[in-house]
Coordinates of C-alpha atoms and ligand atoms in Angstrom, one line a residue:
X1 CA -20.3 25.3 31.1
X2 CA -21.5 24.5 27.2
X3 CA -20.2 20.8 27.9
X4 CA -22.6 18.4 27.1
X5 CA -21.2 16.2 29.6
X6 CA -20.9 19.3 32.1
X7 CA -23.9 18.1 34.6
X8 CA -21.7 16.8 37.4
X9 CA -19.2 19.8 36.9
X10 CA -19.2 23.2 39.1
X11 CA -16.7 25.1 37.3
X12 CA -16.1 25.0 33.4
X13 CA -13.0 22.8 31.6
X14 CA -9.6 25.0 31.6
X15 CA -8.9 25.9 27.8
X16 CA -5.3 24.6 28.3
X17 CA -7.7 21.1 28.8
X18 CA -10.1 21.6 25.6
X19 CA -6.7 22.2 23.9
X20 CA -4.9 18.5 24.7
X21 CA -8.1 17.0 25.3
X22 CA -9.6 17.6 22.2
X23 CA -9.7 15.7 18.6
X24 CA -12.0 17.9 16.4
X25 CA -9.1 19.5 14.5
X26 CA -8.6 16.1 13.0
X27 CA -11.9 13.9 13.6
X28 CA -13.7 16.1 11.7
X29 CA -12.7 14.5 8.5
X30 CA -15.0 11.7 9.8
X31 CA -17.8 13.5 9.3
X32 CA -19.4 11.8 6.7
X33 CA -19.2 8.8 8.9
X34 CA -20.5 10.2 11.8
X35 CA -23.5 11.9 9.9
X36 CA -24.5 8.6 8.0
X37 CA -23.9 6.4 11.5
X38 CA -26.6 9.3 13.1
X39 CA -28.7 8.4 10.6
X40 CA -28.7 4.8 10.4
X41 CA -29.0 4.7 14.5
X42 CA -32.3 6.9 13.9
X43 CA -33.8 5.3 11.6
X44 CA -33.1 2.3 13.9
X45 CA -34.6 3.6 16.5
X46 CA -37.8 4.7 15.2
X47 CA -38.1 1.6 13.6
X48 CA -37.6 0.0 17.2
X49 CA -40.6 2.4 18.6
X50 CA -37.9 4.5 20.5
X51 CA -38.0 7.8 18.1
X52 CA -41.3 8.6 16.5
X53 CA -41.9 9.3 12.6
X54 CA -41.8 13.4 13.1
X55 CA -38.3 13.2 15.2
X56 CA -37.0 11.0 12.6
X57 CA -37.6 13.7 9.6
X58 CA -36.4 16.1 12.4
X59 CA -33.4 14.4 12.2
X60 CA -33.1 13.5 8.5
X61 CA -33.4 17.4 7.5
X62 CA -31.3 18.5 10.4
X63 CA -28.5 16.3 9.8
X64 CA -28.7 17.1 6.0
X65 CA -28.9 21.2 6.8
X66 CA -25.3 20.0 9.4
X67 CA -23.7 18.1 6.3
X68 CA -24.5 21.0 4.4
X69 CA -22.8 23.5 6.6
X70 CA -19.7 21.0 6.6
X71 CA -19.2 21.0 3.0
X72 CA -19.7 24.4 2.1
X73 CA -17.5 25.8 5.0
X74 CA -19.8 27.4 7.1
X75 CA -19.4 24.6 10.0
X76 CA -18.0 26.4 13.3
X77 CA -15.3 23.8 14.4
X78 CA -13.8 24.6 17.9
X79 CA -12.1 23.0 20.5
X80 CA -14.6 23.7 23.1
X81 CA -16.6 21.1 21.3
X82 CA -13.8 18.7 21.6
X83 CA -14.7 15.7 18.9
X84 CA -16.7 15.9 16.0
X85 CA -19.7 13.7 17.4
X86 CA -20.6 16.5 20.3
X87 CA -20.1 19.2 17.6
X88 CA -22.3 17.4 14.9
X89 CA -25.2 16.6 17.3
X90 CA -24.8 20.2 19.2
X91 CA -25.2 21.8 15.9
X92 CA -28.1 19.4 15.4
X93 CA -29.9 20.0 18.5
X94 CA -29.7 23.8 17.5
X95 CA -31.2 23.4 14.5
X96 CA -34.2 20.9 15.2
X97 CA -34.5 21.3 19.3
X98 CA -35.7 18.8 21.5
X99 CA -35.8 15.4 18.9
X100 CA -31.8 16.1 18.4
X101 CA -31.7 15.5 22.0
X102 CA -32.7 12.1 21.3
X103 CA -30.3 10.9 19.0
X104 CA -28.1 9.5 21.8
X105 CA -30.4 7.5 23.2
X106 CA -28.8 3.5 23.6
X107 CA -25.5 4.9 22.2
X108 CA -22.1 5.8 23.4
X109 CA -19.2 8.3 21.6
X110 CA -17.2 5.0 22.4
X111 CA -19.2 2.6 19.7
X112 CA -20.2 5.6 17.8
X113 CA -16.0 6.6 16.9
X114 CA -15.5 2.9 16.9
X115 CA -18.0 2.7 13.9
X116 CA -16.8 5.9 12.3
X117 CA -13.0 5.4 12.4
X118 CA -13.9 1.5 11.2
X119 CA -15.9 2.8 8.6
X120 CA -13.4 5.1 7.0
X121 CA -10.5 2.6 7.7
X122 CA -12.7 -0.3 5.6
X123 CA -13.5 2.8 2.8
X124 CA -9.6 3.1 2.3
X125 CA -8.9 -0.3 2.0
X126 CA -11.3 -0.6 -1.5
X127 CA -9.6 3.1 -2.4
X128 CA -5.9 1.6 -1.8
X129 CA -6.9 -1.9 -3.6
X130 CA -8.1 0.7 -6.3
X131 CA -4.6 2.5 -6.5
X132 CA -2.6 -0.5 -6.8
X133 CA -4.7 -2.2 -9.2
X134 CA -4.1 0.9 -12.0
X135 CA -0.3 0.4 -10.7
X136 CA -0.3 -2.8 -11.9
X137 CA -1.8 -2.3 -14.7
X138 CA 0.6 0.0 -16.1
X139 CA 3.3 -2.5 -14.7
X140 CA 1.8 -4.5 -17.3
X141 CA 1.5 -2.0 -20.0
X142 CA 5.4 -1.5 -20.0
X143 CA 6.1 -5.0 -19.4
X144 CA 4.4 -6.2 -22.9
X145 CA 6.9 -4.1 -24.6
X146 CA 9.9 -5.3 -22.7
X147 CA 9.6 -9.4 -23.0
X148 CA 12.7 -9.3 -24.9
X149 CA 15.0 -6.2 -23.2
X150 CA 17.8 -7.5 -21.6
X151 CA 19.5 -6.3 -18.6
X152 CA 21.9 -7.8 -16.1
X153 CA 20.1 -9.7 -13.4
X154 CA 21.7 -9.1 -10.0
X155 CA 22.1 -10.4 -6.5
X156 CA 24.4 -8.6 -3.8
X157 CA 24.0 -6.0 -6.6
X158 CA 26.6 -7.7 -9.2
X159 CA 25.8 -8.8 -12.5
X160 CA 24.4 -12.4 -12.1
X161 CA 22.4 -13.6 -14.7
X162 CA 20.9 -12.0 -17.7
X163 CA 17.1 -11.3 -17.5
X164 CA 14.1 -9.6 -18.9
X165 CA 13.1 -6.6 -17.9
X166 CA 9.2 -7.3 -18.2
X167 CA 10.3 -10.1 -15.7
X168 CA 12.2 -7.5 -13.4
X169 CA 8.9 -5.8 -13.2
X170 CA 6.9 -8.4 -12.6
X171 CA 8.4 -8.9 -9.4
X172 CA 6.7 -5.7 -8.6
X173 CA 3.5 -6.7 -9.4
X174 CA 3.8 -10.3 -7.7
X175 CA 4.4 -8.0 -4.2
X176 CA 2.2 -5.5 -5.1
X177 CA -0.8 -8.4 -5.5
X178 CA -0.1 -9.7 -2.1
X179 CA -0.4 -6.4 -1.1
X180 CA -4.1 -6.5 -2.7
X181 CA -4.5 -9.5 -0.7
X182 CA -3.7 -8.1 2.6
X183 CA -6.2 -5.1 2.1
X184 CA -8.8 -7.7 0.9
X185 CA -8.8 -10.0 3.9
X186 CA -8.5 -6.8 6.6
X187 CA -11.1 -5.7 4.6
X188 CA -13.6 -8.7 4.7
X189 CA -12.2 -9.2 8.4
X190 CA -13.4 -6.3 9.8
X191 CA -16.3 -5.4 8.3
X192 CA -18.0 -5.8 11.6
X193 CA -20.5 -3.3 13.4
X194 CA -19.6 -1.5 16.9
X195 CA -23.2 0.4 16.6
X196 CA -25.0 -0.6 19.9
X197 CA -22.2 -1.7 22.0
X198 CA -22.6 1.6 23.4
X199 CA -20.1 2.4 26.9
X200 CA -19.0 -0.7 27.0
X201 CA -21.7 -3.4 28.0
X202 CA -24.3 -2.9 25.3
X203 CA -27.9 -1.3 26.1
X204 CA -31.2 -1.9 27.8
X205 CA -33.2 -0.3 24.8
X206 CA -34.8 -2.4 22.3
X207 CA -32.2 -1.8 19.5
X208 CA -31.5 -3.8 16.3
X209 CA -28.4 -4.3 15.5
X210 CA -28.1 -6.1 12.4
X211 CA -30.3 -3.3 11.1
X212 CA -27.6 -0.6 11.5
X213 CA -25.1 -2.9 10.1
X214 CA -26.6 -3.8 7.4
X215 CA -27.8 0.2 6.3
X216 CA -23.9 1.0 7.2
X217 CA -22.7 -1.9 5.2
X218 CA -20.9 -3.5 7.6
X219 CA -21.3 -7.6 6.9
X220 CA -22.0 -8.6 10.7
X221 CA -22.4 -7.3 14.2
X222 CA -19.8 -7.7 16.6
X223 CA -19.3 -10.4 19.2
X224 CA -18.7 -8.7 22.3
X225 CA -19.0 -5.2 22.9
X226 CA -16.3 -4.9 25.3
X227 CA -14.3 -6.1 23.2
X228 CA -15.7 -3.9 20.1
X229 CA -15.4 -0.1 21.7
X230 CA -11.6 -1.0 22.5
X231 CA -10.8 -2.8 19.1
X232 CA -8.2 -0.9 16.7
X233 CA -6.9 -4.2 15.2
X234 CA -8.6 -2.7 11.8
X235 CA -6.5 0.5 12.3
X236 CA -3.1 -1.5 13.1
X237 CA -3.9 -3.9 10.0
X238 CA -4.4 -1.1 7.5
X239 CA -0.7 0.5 9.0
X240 CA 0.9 -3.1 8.8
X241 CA -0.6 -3.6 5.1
X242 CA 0.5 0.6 4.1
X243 CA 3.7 -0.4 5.5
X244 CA 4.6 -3.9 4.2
X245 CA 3.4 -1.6 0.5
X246 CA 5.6 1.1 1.0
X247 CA 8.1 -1.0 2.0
X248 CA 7.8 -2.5 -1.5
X249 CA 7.1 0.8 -3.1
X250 CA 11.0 1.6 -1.3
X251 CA 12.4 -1.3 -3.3
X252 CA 11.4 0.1 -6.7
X253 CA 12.0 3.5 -5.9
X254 CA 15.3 2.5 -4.7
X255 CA 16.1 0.6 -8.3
X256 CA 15.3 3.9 -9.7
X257 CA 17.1 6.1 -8.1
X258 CA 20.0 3.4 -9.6
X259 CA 18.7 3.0 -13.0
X260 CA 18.3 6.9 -13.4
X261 CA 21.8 7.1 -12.2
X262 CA 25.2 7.7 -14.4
X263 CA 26.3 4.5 -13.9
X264 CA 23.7 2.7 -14.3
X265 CA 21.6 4.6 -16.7
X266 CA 19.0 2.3 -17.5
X267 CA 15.8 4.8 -17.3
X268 CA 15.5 8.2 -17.3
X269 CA 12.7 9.5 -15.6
X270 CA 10.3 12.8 -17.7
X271 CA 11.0 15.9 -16.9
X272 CA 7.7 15.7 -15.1
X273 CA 9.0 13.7 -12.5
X274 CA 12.1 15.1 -11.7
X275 CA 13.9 17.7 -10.0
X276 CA 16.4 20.3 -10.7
X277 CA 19.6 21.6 -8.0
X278 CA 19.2 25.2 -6.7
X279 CA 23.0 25.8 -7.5
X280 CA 24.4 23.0 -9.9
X281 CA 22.3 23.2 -13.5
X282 CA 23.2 20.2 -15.0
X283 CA 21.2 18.1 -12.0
X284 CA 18.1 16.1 -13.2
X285 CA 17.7 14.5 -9.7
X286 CA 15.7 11.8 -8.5
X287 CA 13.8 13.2 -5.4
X288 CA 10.4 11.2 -6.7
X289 CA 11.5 8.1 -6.1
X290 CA 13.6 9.0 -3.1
X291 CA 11.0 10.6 -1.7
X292 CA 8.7 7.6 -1.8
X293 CA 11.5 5.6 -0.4
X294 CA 11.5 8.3 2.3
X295 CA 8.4 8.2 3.6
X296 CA 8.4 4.6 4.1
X297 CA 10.2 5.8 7.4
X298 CA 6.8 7.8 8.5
X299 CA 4.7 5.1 7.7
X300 CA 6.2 2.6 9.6
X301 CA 6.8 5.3 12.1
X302 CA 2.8 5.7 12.5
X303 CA 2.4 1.7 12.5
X304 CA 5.0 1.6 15.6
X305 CA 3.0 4.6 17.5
X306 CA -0.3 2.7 17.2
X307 CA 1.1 -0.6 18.3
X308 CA 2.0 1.3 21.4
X309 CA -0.8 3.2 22.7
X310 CA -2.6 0.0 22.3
X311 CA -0.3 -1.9 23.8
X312 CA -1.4 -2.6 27.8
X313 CA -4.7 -0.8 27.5
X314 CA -6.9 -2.4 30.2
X315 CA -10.2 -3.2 28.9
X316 CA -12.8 -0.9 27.9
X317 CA -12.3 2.4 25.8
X318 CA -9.6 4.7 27.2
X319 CA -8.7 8.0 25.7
X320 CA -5.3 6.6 25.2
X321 CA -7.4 5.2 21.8
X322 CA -7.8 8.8 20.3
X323 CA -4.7 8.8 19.4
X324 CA -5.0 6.2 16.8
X325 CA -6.5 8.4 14.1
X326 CA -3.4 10.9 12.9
X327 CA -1.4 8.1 12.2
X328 CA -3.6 6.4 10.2
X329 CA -5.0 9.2 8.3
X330 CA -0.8 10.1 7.4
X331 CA -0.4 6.9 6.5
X332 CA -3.4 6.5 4.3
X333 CA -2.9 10.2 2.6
X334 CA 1.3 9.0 2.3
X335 CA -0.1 5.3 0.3
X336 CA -2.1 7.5 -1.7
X337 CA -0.1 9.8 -3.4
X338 CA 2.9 7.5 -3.5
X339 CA 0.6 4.8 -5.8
X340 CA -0.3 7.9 -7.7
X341 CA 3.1 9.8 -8.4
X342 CA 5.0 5.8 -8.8
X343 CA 2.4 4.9 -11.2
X344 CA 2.9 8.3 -13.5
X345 CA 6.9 8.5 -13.2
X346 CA 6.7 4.6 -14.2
X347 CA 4.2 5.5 -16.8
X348 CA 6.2 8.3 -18.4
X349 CA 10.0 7.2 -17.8
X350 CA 12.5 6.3 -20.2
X351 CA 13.9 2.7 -20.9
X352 CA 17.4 2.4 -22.3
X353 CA 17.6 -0.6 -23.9
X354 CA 21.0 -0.1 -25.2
X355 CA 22.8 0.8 -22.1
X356 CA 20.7 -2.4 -20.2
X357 CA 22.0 -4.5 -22.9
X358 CA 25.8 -3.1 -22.5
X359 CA 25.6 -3.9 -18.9
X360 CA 24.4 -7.5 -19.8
X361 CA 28.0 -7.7 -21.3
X362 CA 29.6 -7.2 -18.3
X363 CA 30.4 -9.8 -15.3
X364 CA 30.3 -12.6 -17.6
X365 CA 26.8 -13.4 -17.2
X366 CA 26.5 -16.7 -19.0
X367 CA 28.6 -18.4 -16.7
X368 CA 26.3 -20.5 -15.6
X369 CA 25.1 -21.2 -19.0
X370 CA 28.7 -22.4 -20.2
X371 CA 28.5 -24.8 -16.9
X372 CA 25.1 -25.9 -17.2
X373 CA 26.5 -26.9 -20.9
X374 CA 29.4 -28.5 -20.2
X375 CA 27.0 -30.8 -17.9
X376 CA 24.4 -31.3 -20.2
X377 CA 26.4 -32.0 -23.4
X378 CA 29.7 -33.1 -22.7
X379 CA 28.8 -35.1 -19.3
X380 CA 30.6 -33.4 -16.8
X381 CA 29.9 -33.4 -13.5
X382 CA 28.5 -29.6 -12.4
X383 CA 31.9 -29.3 -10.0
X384 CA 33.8 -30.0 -12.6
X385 CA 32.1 -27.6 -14.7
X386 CA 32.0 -25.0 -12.5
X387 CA 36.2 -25.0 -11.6
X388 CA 36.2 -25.2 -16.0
X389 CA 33.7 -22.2 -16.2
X390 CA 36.2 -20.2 -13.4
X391 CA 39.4 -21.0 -15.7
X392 CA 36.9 -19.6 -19.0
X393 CA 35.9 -16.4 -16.8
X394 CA 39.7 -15.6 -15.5
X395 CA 40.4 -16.2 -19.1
X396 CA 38.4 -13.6 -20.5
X397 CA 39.2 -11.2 -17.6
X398 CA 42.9 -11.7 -18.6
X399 CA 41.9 -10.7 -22.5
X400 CA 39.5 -8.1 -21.1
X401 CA 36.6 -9.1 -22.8
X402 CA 33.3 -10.7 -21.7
X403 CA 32.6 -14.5 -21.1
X404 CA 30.2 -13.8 -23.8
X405 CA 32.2 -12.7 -26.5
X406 CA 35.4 -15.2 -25.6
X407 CA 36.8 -17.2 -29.0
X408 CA 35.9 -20.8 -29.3
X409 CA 39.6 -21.5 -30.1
X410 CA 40.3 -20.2 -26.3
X411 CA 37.6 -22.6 -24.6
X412 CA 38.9 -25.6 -26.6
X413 CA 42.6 -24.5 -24.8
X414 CA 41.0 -24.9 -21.2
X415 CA 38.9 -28.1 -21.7
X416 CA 39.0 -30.4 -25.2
X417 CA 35.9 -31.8 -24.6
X418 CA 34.1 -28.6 -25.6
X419 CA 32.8 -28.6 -29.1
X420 CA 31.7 -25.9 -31.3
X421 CA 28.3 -25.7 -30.7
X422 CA 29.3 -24.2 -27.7
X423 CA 28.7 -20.8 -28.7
X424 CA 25.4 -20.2 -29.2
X425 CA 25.2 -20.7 -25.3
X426 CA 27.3 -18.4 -24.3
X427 CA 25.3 -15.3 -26.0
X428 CA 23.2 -13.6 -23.3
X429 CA 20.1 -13.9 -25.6
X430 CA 20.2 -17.5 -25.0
X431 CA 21.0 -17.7 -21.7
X432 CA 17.8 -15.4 -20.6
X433 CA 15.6 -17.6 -22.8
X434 CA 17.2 -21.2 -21.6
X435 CA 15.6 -19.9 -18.3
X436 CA 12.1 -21.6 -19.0
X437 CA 11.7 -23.0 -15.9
X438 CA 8.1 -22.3 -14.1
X439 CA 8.3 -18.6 -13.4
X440 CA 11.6 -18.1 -14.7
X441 CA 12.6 -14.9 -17.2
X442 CA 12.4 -16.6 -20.8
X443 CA 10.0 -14.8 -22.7
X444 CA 7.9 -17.6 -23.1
X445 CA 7.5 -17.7 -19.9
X446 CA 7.2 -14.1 -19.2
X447 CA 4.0 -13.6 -21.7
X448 CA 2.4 -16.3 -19.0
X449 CA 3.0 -14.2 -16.5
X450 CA 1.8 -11.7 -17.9
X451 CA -1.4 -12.9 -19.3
X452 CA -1.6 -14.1 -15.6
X453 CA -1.3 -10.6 -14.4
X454 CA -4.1 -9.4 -16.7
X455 CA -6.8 -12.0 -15.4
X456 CA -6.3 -11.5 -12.1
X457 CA -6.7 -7.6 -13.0
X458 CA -9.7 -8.4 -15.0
X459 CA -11.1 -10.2 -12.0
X460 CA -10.2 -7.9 -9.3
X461 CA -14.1 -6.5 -9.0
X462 CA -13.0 -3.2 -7.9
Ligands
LIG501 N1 -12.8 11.7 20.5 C1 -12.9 10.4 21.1 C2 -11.9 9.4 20.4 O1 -11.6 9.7 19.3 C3 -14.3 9.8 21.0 C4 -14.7 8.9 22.0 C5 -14.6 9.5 23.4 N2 -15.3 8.7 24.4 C6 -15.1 9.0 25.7 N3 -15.7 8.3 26.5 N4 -14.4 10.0 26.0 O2 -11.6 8.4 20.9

């Protein structure tokens, strides 16, 4: 009967019970929450008249001789307790007696988690935004030195048009921006304090709320406190925004795995950041990248379970709820070591120019570019031009060569109203840098983008 809610009981809680019921093997990595929330409430209520000044500093040292114990090791977890708020306040009461017994007063474990679990959720939104910001920034880095490296351009995955590679990249960081977005907004959107909705319907003490939100940082008080002690919409926004990442992370991990490959051989990633076969020697195998395009699955695996337990949950807290931290703290540890190993196996790879710029002489990528000429100089109408371009392509595939490298002698055969200057669009160098439309891959325009990149990195205040 150590309970602390044991009162109304006669017999004591089976330990088959304190093993589902409980949470402490994983809330306690809240605890820095839940001691700081303690303190803010205390200092609260002793402003409020409700604690005096010598139970305060009762609580002050207690709760720093409890953090103490946490961080060096000597904490006793266990089940019995079943959360980390009854085992931090327990161990509190032990230490300072009767003034620990006070801490509660005009709060609820329901408003006291919500603030914890909100708390850590808003923390890991700045540490993500963080992550992805020195992601970019090496995006950058390797994109200054690779305005001018051509590669093929795809869509279905065939050779389209020839491109940049700084401008393949770029894509990247164009998601990965968004992605710095959605943190920002769930961030700003949520910073709002549970502390005092206590139970459910808020308290008949004297409390001041805006003063525990302000000493927790939090940049209002909640609305409605039924609402607040059942709200996990922060939790479920952080999952959407790890997911929606991860699910861009996948598409660049996925291009690696390609590039790194035989047939593509475009990059090769360090030694580092790659993997060797337990029975064939030669491998060098890409389990980095696959990896992070692996755990894409968990993450929107943990996004899914949320979404579920919350789904139907009659108003107020249920313990359905307390399942809505594993996920989250899986998919937050997953985000953070995927920014980290992405950004050093991006950071450390190998380009091959070469082998990007043989590929670019495959598929007859200035197609378009000998259409868009014949329109623009020799006034053809782009149908036309296209069924022309189609007789140059089948041309050069009959002569096995490229569209690129095709005589002029050959074009002048299909259509007599080519002329000789003819050439100079055709060579894949041209066609990447005719592209100089707003946001398109010449390099011209790809320096913008870049520059753009770097001011909104400079201005990201994180
Ligand atoms: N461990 C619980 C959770 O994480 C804390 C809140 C429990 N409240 C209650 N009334 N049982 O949700």
């Amino acid at each position: 009967m150590d309970k602390m809610w044991s009162g109304r009981f006669s017999s004591s809680a089976s330990s088959l019970l304190d093993d589902f019921n409980a949470s402490i093997m994983y809330d306690r990595k809240l605890y820095r929450e839940d001691i700081e929330g303690s303190l803010a409430h205390a200092s609260m209520l002793c402003k409020q008249g409700i604690l005096n000044d010598n139970e305060l500093k009762q609580i002050e040292s207690g709760m720093a001789q409890v953090l103490c114990e946490i961080e060096d090791g000597s904490f006793e977890w266990k089940i019995s307790d079943e959360d980390l708020h009854m085992a931090i306040e327990k161990r509190l009461t032990a230490i300072i007696g009767d003034a620990g017994k006070k801490l509660h007063t005009a709060r609820s474990r329901n408003d006291q988690v919500a603030v914890d679990f909100r708390r850590y959720v808003l923390r890991k939104n700045g540490e993500i935004i963080k992550a992805l910001k020195s992601l970019m920034e090496v995006i950058v880095d390797i994109s200054k030195d690779n305005t001018e490296t051509l590669l093929p351009g795809m869509t279905h995955l065939q050779h389209a048009q020839p491109i940049n590679f700084a401008f393949h990249l770029l894509a990247y960081n164009s998601m990965f921006k968004r992605d710095i977005e959605r943190f920002e907004s769930s961030r700003e959107r949520n910073s709002v304090s549970p502390l005092g909705c206590a139970a459910l319907a808020g308290t008949p003490h004297n409390i001041d709320r805006e003063m525990t939100a302000q000493e927790l940082g939090f940049s209002s008080v909640s609305v409605n406190c039924l609402d607040t002690v059942s709200d996990r919409d922060f939790a479920l926004e952080i999952l959407f925004n790890i997911s929606t990442m991860m699910m861009h992370i996948s598409r660049i991990a996925e291009e690696l795995v390609l590039w790194s490959s035989y047939e593509f051989g475009f990059v090769e990633l360090s030694d580092e950041y790659s993997t060797g076969s337990s029975i064939m020697p030669q491998k060098k195998n890409p389990d980095v990248p696959e990896l992070l395009r692996g755990k894409t699955g968990r993450v929107n695996g943990n996004l899914i379970a949320l979404l579920t337990v919350m789904k139907g949950l009659p108003l107020a807290y249920n313990k359905d709820t307390q399942e809505d931290k594993e996920g989250v703290f899986d998919s937050i540890e997953t985000a953070e070591i995927s920014l980290e190993i992405l950004k050093e196996a991006l950071k450390t790879m190998t380009i091959k120019k070469d082998n990007m710029y043989r590929a670019c002489k495959i598929g007859h990528l200035s197609a378009t570019d000998l259409a868009d000429y014949l329109v623009q100089h020799c006034d053809i109408p782009f149908r036309e031009a296209h069924f022309i371009t189609g007789k140059a392509v089948a041309k050069s595939e009959e002569l096995g060569i490229d569209l690129s490298d095709i005589a002029f002698s050959e074009l002048q055969k299909i259509d007599n109203r080519i002329k000789d200057n003819v050439m100079k669009f055709l060579a894949i160098e041209h066609s990447m840098n005719a592209r100089t439309s707003q946001g398109g891959t010449a390099t011209l325009r790809v320096m913008e983008q870049i520059i753009y990149f770097e001011n909104y990195l400079k201005e990201l205040g994180v």
